[in-house]
């Protein structure tokens, strides 16, 4: 006797013996590792095959096979594959009676279930069923799933079932239930109003883990609304005094941190207990949380002498964190120290060791600690030690043999140095020549890294523009406010910078500010060394002209007569100019001028063959400049000195009382009819044509076709335009005029890019090319302070006194905090009030578009009633059929 067994039956019989032909999760992981070594294409093909296999496995009736397929799909979701298409199969695995399969179903549901209407209706029934199970592990699974998947409507339906588990016999379930209730409170705040006392009662639970979970929930809610827990302060304080669990104490301290901000009087009660706890415990985490509670809970006041003593105790405990080699302890200690120093800046130098710790953090190899120390290093600066602090900051810009300096750190260090030195109108700067050398070092170390450095890296254009803009702005401020330093800036920095080709490539925006300084204070350039450089620069300029002519005007190296004569003319003018330097009092200038003169004269002879008639012809065409350009134009810029102007001075200029912006400045002197004025104003097409081409008789016919006007209108329009052309007060449009929209775009064009020559000096006040040698601790030498005049900012008396940065406020207004996908949305608890009436559906979140707005009880009644009606209809149809059959049979019998 032969038996024909189906494949599914064979597999089902073999599974109890451990024989399975489906791929397990471990097989999938091994296959992915193997295929990833081959190529991305083979891995992609392998994953496509696996997904098809999973779809086939999900179509079977065996729950074990389905659970394995769901587990593999949950793993593949990490690779970006969506598994929402198998949600109903996941729900089927969740309903399995075996715990292992149920756990796989809940895992996949947590990853895959979104706000789908039909799915969550079925999931609600499954959650209720598992919550009422006799197996506590299944209850725990359901609570974990609810805490992740909960939505406003699901929270409302499942609230009572979860609330019943707060009185479960096992602490494991009570702990999970109170944590799940927190997620329900977020989605359905009305539950918190009804069950608030029940939550507070959980603090009296016999199990410490349940109490800890309850404090966690209360702590999180208090971050949004601490007022509702003020009546329970005695209970929280008794837990703090009685418990010995450090983690529970930390949560209580975080709770007190939120509550003390709204109730300052509790400081007198809890501050002695917290200080005693700091001195008693040896746990670093607990010490930090105690200090954090004191500082961020607004328990320190800068005016109180007792609070100063409290702050000193905290700093003494923080100092122990820096004696270890643990970077984590150093970082949290630095955070706490910064918080205290922001309240008491005088402790930076009055408490022994604080300034040393901050200096050590600035040189710490950990970038996170270094960048955190930058936030507070400005408190270190005094007139005596500013040179030492700035030197330490500059050394952080020198790359090591193994590590490059991050761009963000370069930018932060640069901005911090500029902030330190320019504070209070350069009050702490001892010597402005030293400061100029510092700025030059910053350029060399950030924008122009030394080629000799083995780990020199290029800087991105965005960071380079930010640093260049700030340095250029600082040079302008310095040149404007400190007149005595202008020659140093021009001679030592700008003259060398404008000849460096690297600046043009890396940070051309810096040249914009340098050229502005040169234009304003060019009279300060009188050194012979600069005259030598200018002789070299003007010859380079002529070389650039020749190169451009070769590129644009030459054909196989030959020029037309006009361009050739122009080059010869420029060379002739250059030789005449350099001839003025032949008898210069400085030998170096004279030698360089003579050297170039001999070479250029030979070049001119080679071009003209001593025939300079063409050049003389061009010379005759030249005329002397009028007095408007030689005397009056310079007076526009030299009559008054350019002094610094205070911020927002423009706002303080009063508006003239007789200013009437509605009154026309000039009226047309001849009469124009109203119809002509309307057609003239509204006829934009005519104005556009006038901008582009001249109006002629032939073109008038084309315009008339487009405007559909008569010949008389065209004649009137032509006469009016001719009158306006002759009117000196009428600003007619020209060919170069553009539309307003184009003008606005032109105003926004970046004017940063300007050319410059080469070889910016790499010398500075600090030898940036040499690694810092192990230095001995010596008392820093005090730099002698120069007596210089710093010009005060000019302002206008009266007007608004508030100096508000409009750009900064505009940026703040536009910028909105981006919502993180990993943050829990707790906006429903904002301004939550326990005493108010039931919340509206709009507050509780029941009116959201992505939520289903269905009452399950009503839906069940409708389904039941519809099923009953269907039965009644079927019964009636069957009765009618029977009647018809019986009547038909009776008729046949009669026949």
PDB file of C-alpha atoms in Angstrom, residues 535-716:
ATOM      1  CA  UNK A 535      58.715  97.701  -8.448  1.00  0.00           C
ATOM      2  CA  UNK A 536      58.585  93.926  -8.621  1.00  0.00           C
ATOM      3  CA  UNK A 537      54.775  93.951  -8.551  1.00  0.00           C
ATOM      4  CA  UNK A 538      54.371  96.463 -11.398  1.00  0.00           C
ATOM      5  CA  UNK A 539      56.673  94.394 -13.628  1.00  0.00           C
ATOM      6  CA  UNK A 540      54.575  91.320 -12.751  1.00  0.00           C
ATOM      7  CA  UNK A 541      51.486  93.290 -13.672  1.00  0.00           C
ATOM      8  CA  UNK A 542      52.901  94.035 -17.133  1.00  0.00           C
ATOM      9  CA  UNK A 543      53.824  90.365 -17.474  1.00  0.00           C
ATOM     10  CA  UNK A 544      50.184  89.494 -16.757  1.00  0.00           C
ATOM     11  CA  UNK A 545      49.011  91.935 -19.454  1.00  0.00           C
ATOM     12  CA  UNK A 546      51.336  90.333 -22.008  1.00  0.00           C
ATOM     13  CA  UNK A 547      50.114  86.869 -21.068  1.00  0.00           C
ATOM     14  CA  UNK A 548      46.458  87.901 -21.465  1.00  0.00           C
ATOM     15  CA  UNK A 549      47.169  89.479 -24.847  1.00  0.00           C
ATOM     16  CA  UNK A 550      48.860  86.278 -25.980  1.00  0.00           C
ATOM     17  CA  UNK A 551      45.820  84.239 -24.970  1.00  0.00           C
ATOM     18  CA  UNK A 552      43.112  86.501 -26.396  1.00  0.00           C
ATOM     19  CA  UNK A 553      44.635  88.436 -29.321  1.00  0.00           C
ATOM     20  CA  UNK A 554      47.504  86.426 -30.761  1.00  0.00           C
ATOM     21  CA  UNK A 555      47.300  83.947 -33.642  1.00  0.00           C
ATOM     22  CA  UNK A 556      50.278  81.580 -33.504  1.00  0.00           C
ATOM     23  CA  UNK A 557      52.201  84.180 -31.494  1.00  0.00           C
ATOM     24  CA  UNK A 558      51.513  87.090 -33.895  1.00  0.00           C
ATOM     25  CA  UNK A 559      49.466  90.218 -33.120  1.00  0.00           C
ATOM     26  CA  UNK A 560      47.548  92.688 -35.167  1.00  0.00           C
ATOM     27  CA  UNK A 561      49.126  96.138 -35.411  1.00  0.00           C
ATOM     28  CA  UNK A 562      46.717  97.759 -32.951  1.00  0.00           C
ATOM     29  CA  UNK A 563      47.322  95.265 -30.119  1.00  0.00           C
ATOM     30  CA  UNK A 564      51.051  95.187 -30.804  1.00  0.00           C
ATOM     31  CA  UNK A 565      51.288  98.967 -30.525  1.00  0.00           C
ATOM     32  CA  UNK A 566      49.303  98.891 -27.282  1.00  0.00           C
ATOM     33  CA  UNK A 567      51.767  96.445 -25.690  1.00  0.00           C
ATOM     34  CA  UNK A 568      54.677  98.568 -26.876  1.00  0.00           C
ATOM     35  CA  UNK A 569      52.967 101.656 -25.450  1.00  0.00           C
ATOM     36  CA  UNK A 570      52.477 100.015 -22.025  1.00  0.00           C
ATOM     37  CA  UNK A 571      56.142  98.975 -22.028  1.00  0.00           C
ATOM     38  CA  UNK A 572      57.229 102.495 -22.961  1.00  0.00           C
ATOM     39  CA  UNK A 573      55.165 103.951 -20.090  1.00  0.00           C
ATOM     40  CA  UNK A 574      56.599 101.381 -17.684  1.00  0.00           C
ATOM     41  CA  UNK A 575      60.166 102.291 -18.649  1.00  0.00           C
ATOM     42  CA  UNK A 576      59.451 106.010 -18.153  1.00  0.00           C
ATOM     43  CA  UNK A 577      57.921 105.261 -14.736  1.00  0.00           C
ATOM     44  CA  UNK A 578      60.863 103.164 -13.544  1.00  0.00           C
ATOM     45  CA  UNK A 579      63.208 105.889 -14.730  1.00  0.00           C
ATOM     46  CA  UNK A 580      62.018 107.996 -11.789  1.00  0.00           C
ATOM     47  CA  UNK A 581      63.664 105.475  -9.432  1.00  0.00           C
ATOM     48  CA  UNK A 582      67.131 105.505 -10.983  1.00  0.00           C
ATOM     49  CA  UNK A 583      68.440 108.045  -8.468  1.00  0.00           C
ATOM     50  CA  UNK A 584      66.537 106.834  -5.409  1.00  0.00           C
ATOM     51  CA  UNK A 585      68.226 107.445  -2.066  1.00  0.00           C
ATOM     52  CA  UNK A 586      67.935 103.774  -1.127  1.00  0.00           C
ATOM     53  CA  UNK A 587      70.499 101.595  -2.825  1.00  0.00           C
ATOM     54  CA  UNK A 588      68.304  98.463  -2.942  1.00  0.00           C
ATOM     55  CA  UNK A 589      65.461 100.322  -4.662  1.00  0.00           C
ATOM     56  CA  UNK A 590      67.858 101.929  -7.107  1.00  0.00           C
ATOM     57  CA  UNK A 591      69.548  98.622  -7.979  1.00  0.00           C
ATOM     58  CA  UNK A 592      66.253  96.821  -8.584  1.00  0.00           C
ATOM     59  CA  UNK A 593      64.903  99.669 -10.732  1.00  0.00           C
ATOM     60  CA  UNK A 594      68.077  99.762 -12.875  1.00  0.00           C
ATOM     61  CA  UNK A 595      68.085  95.986 -13.299  1.00  0.00           C
ATOM     62  CA  UNK A 596      64.557  95.959 -14.648  1.00  0.00           C
ATOM     63  CA  UNK A 597      65.154  99.072 -16.773  1.00  0.00           C
ATOM     64  CA  UNK A 598      67.961  97.419 -18.706  1.00  0.00           C
ATOM     65  CA  UNK A 599      65.878  94.348 -19.418  1.00  0.00           C
ATOM     66  CA  UNK A 600      62.774  96.331 -20.388  1.00  0.00           C
ATOM     67  CA  UNK A 601      64.697  98.650 -22.677  1.00  0.00           C
ATOM     68  CA  UNK A 602      66.084  95.639 -24.522  1.00  0.00           C
ATOM     69  CA  UNK A 603      62.529  94.314 -24.839  1.00  0.00           C
ATOM     70  CA  UNK A 604      61.286  97.634 -26.240  1.00  0.00           C
ATOM     71  CA  UNK A 605      64.102  97.751 -28.790  1.00  0.00           C
ATOM     72  CA  UNK A 606      63.256  94.218 -29.886  1.00  0.00           C
ATOM     73  CA  UNK A 607      59.630  95.252 -30.400  1.00  0.00           C
ATOM     74  CA  UNK A 608      60.074  98.620 -32.133  1.00  0.00           C
ATOM     75  CA  UNK A 609      63.578  98.387 -33.676  1.00  0.00           C
ATOM     76  CA  UNK A 610      64.104 101.932 -32.335  1.00  0.00           C
ATOM     77  CA  UNK A 611      61.082 103.178 -34.263  1.00  0.00           C
ATOM     78  CA  UNK A 612      58.773 104.698 -31.677  1.00  0.00           C
ATOM     79  CA  UNK A 613      56.596 106.707 -34.019  1.00  0.00           C
ATOM     80  CA  UNK A 614      53.551 104.553 -33.313  1.00  0.00           C
ATOM     81  CA  UNK A 615      54.098 105.003 -29.591  1.00  0.00           C
ATOM     82  CA  UNK A 616      54.497 108.786 -29.959  1.00  0.00           C
ATOM     83  CA  UNK A 617      51.253 108.846 -31.896  1.00  0.00           C
ATOM     84  CA  UNK A 618      49.511 107.195 -28.966  1.00  0.00           C
ATOM     85  CA  UNK A 619      51.254 109.667 -26.637  1.00  0.00           C
ATOM     86  CA  UNK A 620      49.839 112.614 -28.592  1.00  0.00           C
ATOM     87  CA  UNK A 621      46.349 111.289 -28.129  1.00  0.00           C
ATOM     88  CA  UNK A 622      46.794 111.524 -24.363  1.00  0.00           C
ATOM     89  CA  UNK A 623      45.582 114.593 -22.537  1.00  0.00           C
ATOM     90  CA  UNK A 624      46.229 115.914 -19.055  1.00  0.00           C
ATOM     91  CA  UNK A 625      43.640 115.209 -16.376  1.00  0.00           C
ATOM     92  CA  UNK A 626      41.194 117.964 -15.413  1.00  0.00           C
ATOM     93  CA  UNK A 627      41.260 119.588 -11.987  1.00  0.00           C
ATOM     94  CA  UNK A 628      38.063 117.740 -11.082  1.00  0.00           C
ATOM     95  CA  UNK A 629      40.064 114.518 -10.964  1.00  0.00           C
ATOM     96  CA  UNK A 630      43.373 115.857  -9.655  1.00  0.00           C
ATOM     97  CA  UNK A 631      42.058 118.047  -6.787  1.00  0.00           C
ATOM     98  CA  UNK A 632      38.341 117.773  -6.199  1.00  0.00           C
ATOM     99  CA  UNK A 633      37.972 113.992  -6.405  1.00  0.00           C
ATOM    100  CA  UNK A 634      40.723 113.298  -3.777  1.00  0.00           C
ATOM    101  CA  UNK A 635      39.026 115.796  -1.457  1.00  0.00           C
ATOM    102  CA  UNK A 636      35.986 113.513  -1.345  1.00  0.00           C
ATOM    103  CA  UNK A 637      38.085 110.895   0.473  1.00  0.00           C
ATOM    104  CA  UNK A 638      40.768 112.926   2.286  1.00  0.00           C
ATOM    105  CA  UNK A 639      38.864 115.901   3.681  1.00  0.00           C
ATOM    106  CA  UNK A 640      37.683 114.092   6.826  1.00  0.00           C
ATOM    107  CA  UNK A 641      39.309 111.175   8.702  1.00  0.00           C
ATOM    108  CA  UNK A 642      37.506 107.845   8.713  1.00  0.00           C
ATOM    109  CA  UNK A 643      36.689 107.086  12.353  1.00  0.00           C
ATOM    110  CA  UNK A 644      34.945 104.013  13.825  1.00  0.00           C
ATOM    111  CA  UNK A 645      31.179 104.335  14.159  1.00  0.00           C
ATOM    112  CA  UNK A 646      29.142 102.852  16.989  1.00  0.00           C
ATOM    113  CA  UNK A 647      26.698 100.070  16.359  1.00  0.00           C
ATOM    114  CA  UNK A 648      23.171 101.121  15.315  1.00  0.00           C
ATOM    115  CA  UNK A 649      24.139 104.773  14.976  1.00  0.00           C
ATOM    116  CA  UNK A 650      22.100 104.930  11.790  1.00  0.00           C
ATOM    117  CA  UNK A 651      18.938 104.207  13.790  1.00  0.00           C
ATOM    118  CA  UNK A 652      19.562 107.247  15.991  1.00  0.00           C
ATOM    119  CA  UNK A 653      19.455 109.725  13.102  1.00  0.00           C
ATOM    120  CA  UNK A 654      16.138 111.585  13.513  1.00  0.00           C
ATOM    121  CA  UNK A 655      13.751 111.744  10.583  1.00  0.00           C
ATOM    122  CA  UNK A 656      13.291 115.357   9.377  1.00  0.00           C
ATOM    123  CA  UNK A 657       9.888 116.737  10.261  1.00  0.00           C
ATOM    124  CA  UNK A 658       9.390 118.377   6.867  1.00  0.00           C
ATOM    125  CA  UNK A 659      10.166 115.151   4.965  1.00  0.00           C
ATOM    126  CA  UNK A 660       7.199 114.111   2.860  1.00  0.00           C
ATOM    127  CA  UNK A 661       7.860 111.004   0.830  1.00  0.00           C
ATOM    128  CA  UNK A 662       4.466 111.166  -0.864  1.00  0.00           C
ATOM    129  CA  UNK A 663       5.140 114.562  -2.456  1.00  0.00           C
ATOM    130  CA  UNK A 664       6.614 114.277  -5.984  1.00  0.00           C
ATOM    131  CA  UNK A 665      10.136 115.640  -6.301  1.00  0.00           C
ATOM    132  CA  UNK A 666       9.543 116.944  -9.826  1.00  0.00           C
ATOM    133  CA  UNK A 667       6.439 117.345 -11.966  1.00  0.00           C
ATOM    134  CA  UNK A 668       6.324 117.142 -15.759  1.00  0.00           C
ATOM    135  CA  UNK A 669       6.303 120.741 -17.090  1.00  0.00           C
ATOM    136  CA  UNK A 670       3.957 120.099 -20.048  1.00  0.00           C
ATOM    137  CA  UNK A 671       0.342 118.980 -20.060  1.00  0.00           C
ATOM    138  CA  UNK A 672      -0.482 115.388 -20.677  1.00  0.00           C
ATOM    139  CA  UNK A 673      -3.986 114.045 -20.944  1.00  0.00           C
ATOM    140  CA  UNK A 674      -5.221 111.447 -18.506  1.00  0.00           C
ATOM    141  CA  UNK A 675      -5.537 108.800 -21.217  1.00  0.00           C
ATOM    142  CA  UNK A 676      -1.999 109.356 -22.330  1.00  0.00           C
ATOM    143  CA  UNK A 677      -0.723 109.110 -18.776  1.00  0.00           C
ATOM    144  CA  UNK A 678      -2.538 105.823 -18.218  1.00  0.00           C
ATOM    145  CA  UNK A 679      -1.270 104.350 -21.447  1.00  0.00           C
ATOM    146  CA  UNK A 680       2.235 105.568 -20.667  1.00  0.00           C
ATOM    147  CA  UNK A 681       2.268 104.113 -17.175  1.00  0.00           C
ATOM    148  CA  UNK A 682       0.617 100.809 -17.991  1.00  0.00           C
ATOM    149  CA  UNK A 683       2.329 100.188 -21.315  1.00  0.00           C
ATOM    150  CA  UNK A 684       5.199  98.048 -20.047  1.00  0.00           C
ATOM    151  CA  UNK A 685       5.821  96.481 -23.410  1.00  0.00           C
ATOM    152  CA  UNK A 686       6.699  99.872 -24.949  1.00  0.00           C
ATOM    153  CA  UNK A 687       9.119 100.611 -22.109  1.00  0.00           C
ATOM    154  CA  UNK A 688      10.815  97.245 -22.535  1.00  0.00           C
ATOM    155  CA  UNK A 689      11.281  97.821 -26.262  1.00  0.00           C
ATOM    156  CA  UNK A 690      12.651 101.273 -25.537  1.00  0.00           C
ATOM    157  CA  UNK A 691      15.206  99.763 -23.181  1.00  0.00           C
ATOM    158  CA  UNK A 692      16.500  97.339 -25.751  1.00  0.00           C
ATOM    159  CA  UNK A 693      16.325  99.202 -29.130  1.00  0.00           C
ATOM    160  CA  UNK A 694      15.670 102.689 -30.465  1.00  0.00           C
ATOM    161  CA  UNK A 695      12.218 103.444 -31.718  1.00  0.00           C
ATOM    162  CA  UNK A 696      12.049 103.975 -35.453  1.00  0.00           C
ATOM    163  CA  UNK A 697       9.212 104.355 -37.855  1.00  0.00           C
ATOM    164  CA  UNK A 698       9.578 100.803 -39.134  1.00  0.00           C
ATOM    165  CA  UNK A 699       9.426  99.345 -35.646  1.00  0.00           C
ATOM    166  CA  UNK A 700       6.405 101.421 -34.677  1.00  0.00           C
ATOM    167  CA  UNK A 701       4.163  99.287 -36.837  1.00  0.00           C
ATOM    168  CA  UNK A 702       5.264  96.143 -35.017  1.00  0.00           C
ATOM    169  CA  UNK A 703       4.575  97.744 -31.659  1.00  0.00           C
ATOM    170  CA  UNK A 704       1.168  98.896 -32.796  1.00  0.00           C
ATOM    171  CA  UNK A 705       0.236  95.358 -33.801  1.00  0.00           C
ATOM    172  CA  UNK A 706       1.106  93.997 -30.385  1.00  0.00           C
ATOM    173  CA  UNK A 707      -0.623  96.849 -28.538  1.00  0.00           C
ATOM    174  CA  UNK A 708      -3.518  97.200 -30.971  1.00  0.00           C
ATOM    175  CA  UNK A 709      -3.303 101.023 -30.911  1.00  0.00           C
ATOM    176  CA  UNK A 710      -4.290 103.500 -33.603  1.00  0.00           C
ATOM    177  CA  UNK A 711      -1.975 105.703 -35.693  1.00  0.00           C
ATOM    178  CA  UNK A 712      -2.964 108.787 -33.701  1.00  0.00           C
ATOM    179  CA  UNK A 713      -1.976 107.090 -30.451  1.00  0.00           C
ATOM    180  CA  UNK A 714       1.383 106.187 -31.911  1.00  0.00           C
ATOM    181  CA  UNK A 715       2.029 109.770 -32.998  1.00  0.00           C
ATOM    182  CA  UNK A 716       1.127 111.137 -29.563  1.00  0.00           C
TER     183      UNK A 716
END
